[in-house]
Amino acid sequence: MRRHVAVEVMPMDQPEMLITKFHLVRAGKAYPFCIDTWDFMDKLNPAAVDQSLAYFKMQYRQQGYDSDRIVPGGYVNLSEHYCRYLPWLRSIQMRQPPQYDVYGRFILAFARETRERVLGMLNAQQQFRFEGSLQTVRYTRSLEEAAQSKVCIDLPGNGDFCFRLIDYLGIGACVVAARHRTILHVPLEDRKHLVYAKEDLSDFVELCQYYLQHDDERNQIVQNSREFFDRYLHPDQLGAYYLFTALKEIRKNSRLDA
């Protein structure tokens, strides 16, 4: 948000872990807001919701919530330094020949059944080369491997959205994903920004193979995903969305108080 407004860091009581309260000051008056980064879409802090003009929920449930104060919070990259790596990663993705057909690394601490099943299918097939495992590697190495891959896979963790997905979109990737039950502040479109598998995941291998064989369609998704990140998920853009939404709620509140 520092790109858009002056930010002052000061002590402030916080509702609970993984919920950040902040004030936006306008005309000398402080207005309260919260950002909820819990992985669980059904977990909220009711007191924080009631005390906020807007409660930004990152794992925002598709069907919404009972309170209109709860709004989609988008999602972020794993590292605050991610954008420093982007020119290098995009250069690899756009200028170097791919090293891998399909890529994905995961651990079993989260969504174990789903991850074991999908990786089992990918390891068992003989149609293409799958680069992945149930172990992680150094963060920058994983980003480089993703940039060198034709197709990247996205599976749930504690929540439906993972940092990994946002990292892929920023690089520009053809992502085949388990269907999300959560939405961003601007919804991802199936077959445009990524490719969703069936609910039972039975077509995961088939989808990977299809997009390996259809370069034009794959490359269009790569371009679309990169543009989506630049327009909606880059930290500067996400910060602007938060401020726009907050100011809208402040204006609404001011009219009610008038």
Coordinates of C-alpha atoms in Angstrom, one line a residue:
M1 CA 0.0 0.0 0.0
R2 CA 3.0 2.3 0.4
R3 CA 2.9 2.9 -3.4
H4 CA -0.5 4.6 -3.0
V5 CA -0.7 6.2 0.5
A6 CA 1.5 7.1 3.4
V7 CA 1.9 4.2 5.8
E8 CA 2.7 4.6 9.5
V9 CA 3.5 1.5 11.6
M10 CA 2.4 1.7 15.2
P11 CA 1.4 -0.7 18.0
M12 CA -2.2 -1.9 17.7
D13 CA -4.2 -4.6 19.4
Q14 CA -4.9 -7.4 16.9
P15 CA -8.0 -9.7 16.9
E16 CA -6.0 -13.0 16.7
M17 CA -3.3 -14.8 14.8
L18 CA -3.5 -14.5 11.0
I19 CA -5.9 -11.6 11.1
T20 CA -4.4 -8.1 10.7
K21 CA -6.3 -5.0 11.7
F22 CA -5.4 -1.7 10.1
H23 CA -6.8 1.8 10.1
L24 CA -7.3 4.0 7.1
V25 CA -7.2 7.7 8.1
R26 CA -9.3 10.2 6.1
A27 CA -9.9 13.8 7.1
G28 CA -8.5 13.1 10.5
K29 CA -10.8 10.1 11.3
A30 CA -9.5 6.5 11.6
Y31 CA -11.6 3.8 10.0
P32 CA -11.0 0.1 10.9
F33 CA -10.4 -2.8 8.5
C34 CA -9.2 -6.3 8.8
I35 CA -7.3 -8.8 6.5
D36 CA -8.0 -12.4 7.3
T37 CA -5.3 -14.8 6.0
W38 CA -6.6 -18.0 7.6
D39 CA -6.4 -21.0 5.3
F40 CA -10.0 -22.1 6.2
M41 CA -12.8 -20.5 4.2
D42 CA -15.4 -21.1 6.9
K43 CA -13.3 -19.7 9.7
L44 CA -14.0 -16.0 10.6
N45 CA -13.6 -13.7 13.6
P46 CA -17.2 -12.4 14.2
A47 CA -16.0 -9.6 16.5
A48 CA -13.5 -8.4 13.9
V49 CA -16.2 -8.5 11.2
D50 CA -18.5 -6.4 13.3
Q51 CA -15.8 -3.9 14.1
S52 CA -14.6 -3.5 10.5
L53 CA -16.0 -1.5 7.7
A54 CA -14.6 -4.2 5.4
Y55 CA -13.2 -7.6 6.4
F56 CA -10.9 -8.9 3.6
K57 CA -11.0 -12.7 3.5
M58 CA -8.3 -14.3 1.4
Q59 CA -9.9 -17.8 1.3
Y60 CA -13.2 -16.3 0.3
R61 CA -16.0 -18.9 -0.1
Q62 CA -17.7 -19.0 -3.5
Q63 CA -21.2 -18.7 -2.1
G64 CA -20.2 -15.7 0.1
Y65 CA -21.1 -15.0 3.7
D66 CA -24.0 -13.7 5.7
S67 CA -22.4 -10.3 6.2
D68 CA -21.7 -8.0 3.3
R69 CA -18.8 -6.6 5.2
I70 CA -16.8 -9.7 4.3
V71 CA -15.2 -9.2 0.9
P72 CA -12.8 -11.2 -1.2
G73 CA -9.2 -10.5 -0.2
G74 CA -7.4 -11.8 -3.2
Y75 CA -4.2 -13.8 -2.5
V76 CA -0.5 -13.3 -2.3
N77 CA 2.8 -14.8 -3.3
L78 CA 4.9 -16.9 -0.8
S79 CA 7.7 -14.4 -0.6
E80 CA 7.7 -10.6 -0.3
H81 CA 10.7 -10.7 -2.7
Y82 CA 8.8 -12.6 -5.4
C83 CA 8.5 -9.6 -7.8
R84 CA 12.2 -9.1 -7.8
Y85 CA 12.5 -12.6 -9.3
L86 CA 9.9 -12.0 -12.0
P87 CA 12.0 -10.5 -14.8
W88 CA 14.4 -13.5 -14.5
L89 CA 11.6 -16.1 -14.3
R90 CA 9.7 -14.6 -17.2
S91 CA 12.9 -14.5 -19.3
I92 CA 13.4 -18.2 -18.7
Q93 CA 9.8 -19.0 -19.5
M94 CA 9.7 -17.0 -22.7
R95 CA 13.2 -17.4 -24.1
Q96 CA 14.4 -20.9 -23.1
P97 CA 13.1 -24.2 -24.3
P98 CA 11.0 -26.0 -21.7
Q99 CA 12.9 -28.7 -19.7
Y100 CA 9.8 -30.4 -18.3
D101 CA 6.4 -31.4 -19.6
V102 CA 4.4 -31.3 -16.4
Y103 CA 5.6 -30.0 -13.0
G104 CA 4.5 -30.0 -9.4
R105 CA 6.1 -30.4 -6.0
F106 CA 4.1 -30.9 -2.8
I107 CA 4.4 -32.2 0.8
L108 CA 1.9 -34.5 2.5
A109 CA 1.3 -32.2 5.5
F110 CA -1.8 -30.8 3.7
A111 CA -4.6 -32.3 1.6
R112 CA -2.7 -35.6 1.8
E113 CA -5.4 -37.8 0.0
T114 CA -5.7 -35.4 -2.9
R115 CA -2.0 -34.9 -3.4
E116 CA -1.2 -38.6 -3.2
R117 CA -3.9 -39.5 -5.6
V118 CA -3.0 -36.9 -8.3
L119 CA 0.8 -37.5 -8.0
G120 CA 0.1 -41.2 -8.1
M121 CA -1.7 -40.8 -11.4
L122 CA 1.0 -38.6 -12.9
N123 CA 3.8 -40.9 -11.9
A124 CA 2.0 -44.0 -13.2
Q125 CA 1.3 -42.6 -16.7
Q126 CA 3.7 -43.1 -19.6
Q127 CA 2.5 -40.4 -22.0
F128 CA 4.7 -37.5 -20.8
R129 CA 7.5 -36.6 -18.4
F130 CA 6.3 -35.5 -15.0
E131 CA 8.8 -33.6 -12.9
G132 CA 7.7 -33.6 -9.3
S133 CA 7.6 -35.2 -5.9
L134 CA 6.2 -35.2 -2.4
Q135 CA 9.2 -33.2 -1.3
T136 CA 9.9 -29.5 -1.7
V137 CA 13.0 -27.8 -2.8
R138 CA 14.5 -24.4 -2.3
Y139 CA 12.0 -21.7 -3.2
T140 CA 13.9 -20.1 -6.0
R141 CA 14.7 -23.5 -7.5
S142 CA 11.0 -24.4 -7.5
L143 CA 10.2 -21.1 -9.3
E144 CA 12.9 -21.8 -11.8
E145 CA 11.5 -25.3 -12.4
A146 CA 8.0 -23.9 -12.9
A147 CA 9.3 -21.4 -15.4
Q148 CA 10.9 -24.3 -17.3
S149 CA 7.7 -26.4 -17.5
K150 CA 5.0 -26.5 -20.1
V151 CA 2.2 -27.4 -17.6
C152 CA 2.2 -26.7 -13.9
I153 CA -0.3 -28.4 -11.5
D154 CA -2.1 -26.8 -8.6
L155 CA -3.5 -28.8 -5.7
P156 CA -5.1 -27.6 -2.5
G157 CA -3.2 -27.2 0.8
N158 CA -4.8 -26.3 4.1
G159 CA -7.0 -24.0 2.0
D160 CA -8.1 -24.2 -1.6
F161 CA -5.8 -21.4 -2.6
C162 CA -2.0 -21.9 -2.2
F163 CA 0.8 -19.4 -2.7
R164 CA 2.0 -21.8 -5.4
L165 CA -0.9 -20.9 -7.7
I166 CA -0.2 -17.1 -7.5
D167 CA 3.5 -17.8 -8.1
Y168 CA 2.6 -19.7 -11.2
L169 CA 0.3 -17.0 -12.5
G170 CA 3.0 -14.4 -12.1
I171 CA 5.5 -16.3 -14.1
G172 CA 2.9 -17.1 -16.8
A173 CA 2.0 -20.8 -16.7
C174 CA -0.6 -23.2 -18.1
V175 CA -2.0 -24.4 -14.8
V176 CA -4.1 -27.6 -14.5
A177 CA -5.8 -27.4 -11.1
A178 CA -8.2 -29.1 -8.7
R179 CA -11.3 -27.0 -8.7
H180 CA -11.3 -24.2 -6.1
R181 CA -14.2 -23.6 -3.7
T182 CA -12.9 -20.1 -3.1
I183 CA -12.7 -17.1 -5.3
L184 CA -10.4 -14.1 -5.8
H185 CA -11.6 -10.6 -5.9
V186 CA -11.7 -11.0 -9.7
P187 CA -12.7 -14.6 -10.5
L188 CA -10.3 -16.9 -12.4
E189 CA -12.0 -18.2 -15.6
D190 CA -11.7 -21.9 -16.5
R191 CA -9.9 -22.5 -19.9
K192 CA -8.8 -18.8 -19.9
H193 CA -6.6 -18.2 -16.9
L194 CA -6.1 -21.8 -15.9
V195 CA -7.7 -25.3 -16.5
Y196 CA -9.9 -26.9 -13.9
A197 CA -10.1 -30.7 -13.7
K198 CA -13.4 -32.5 -12.9
E199 CA -14.5 -32.6 -9.3
D200 CA -13.3 -36.2 -9.0
L201 CA -9.9 -35.4 -10.6
S202 CA -10.3 -38.3 -13.0
D203 CA -9.3 -36.3 -16.1
F204 CA -6.2 -34.7 -14.6
V205 CA -3.7 -36.7 -16.7
E206 CA -5.9 -36.3 -19.8
L207 CA -6.0 -32.5 -19.4
C208 CA -2.2 -32.4 -19.0
Q209 CA -1.7 -34.4 -22.1
Y210 CA -4.2 -32.3 -24.1
Y211 CA -2.4 -29.0 -23.4
L212 CA 1.0 -30.6 -24.1
Q213 CA -0.3 -31.4 -27.5
H214 CA -2.1 -28.1 -28.2
D215 CA 0.7 -25.5 -28.1
D216 CA -1.5 -22.5 -29.2
E217 CA -4.1 -23.1 -26.5
R218 CA -1.4 -23.7 -23.9
N219 CA 0.5 -20.5 -24.9
Q220 CA -2.7 -18.4 -24.8
I221 CA -3.4 -19.6 -21.2
V222 CA 0.2 -18.7 -20.3
Q223 CA -0.3 -15.2 -21.7
N224 CA -3.7 -14.8 -20.0
S225 CA -2.4 -15.9 -16.6
R226 CA 0.5 -13.5 -16.7
E227 CA -1.8 -10.6 -17.7
F228 CA -4.2 -11.6 -14.9
F229 CA -1.4 -11.4 -12.3
D230 CA -0.1 -8.1 -13.6
R231 CA -3.6 -6.6 -13.6
Y232 CA -5.1 -8.0 -10.4
L233 CA -2.5 -9.8 -8.2
H234 CA 0.7 -7.8 -8.4
P235 CA 1.2 -6.3 -4.9
D236 CA 0.7 -2.8 -6.2
Q237 CA -2.5 -3.8 -7.9
L238 CA -3.8 -5.8 -4.9
G239 CA -3.0 -2.9 -2.6
A240 CA -4.9 -0.5 -4.9
Y241 CA -7.9 -2.9 -4.7
Y242 CA -7.8 -2.8 -0.9
L243 CA -7.7 1.0 -0.9
F244 CA -10.4 1.4 -3.5
T245 CA -12.7 -1.0 -1.5
A246 CA -11.8 0.7 1.8
L247 CA -12.5 4.2 0.5
K248 CA -15.8 3.0 -1.0
E249 CA -16.9 1.7 2.4
I250 CA -15.7 4.9 4.1
R251 CA -17.8 7.0 1.7
K252 CA -20.8 4.7 2.3
N253 CA -20.3 5.0 6.1
S254 CA -20.0 8.8 5.8
R255 CA -23.3 9.0 4.0
L256 CA -25.0 6.9 6.6
D257 CA -23.6 9.2 9.4
A258 CA -24.7 12.4 7.6

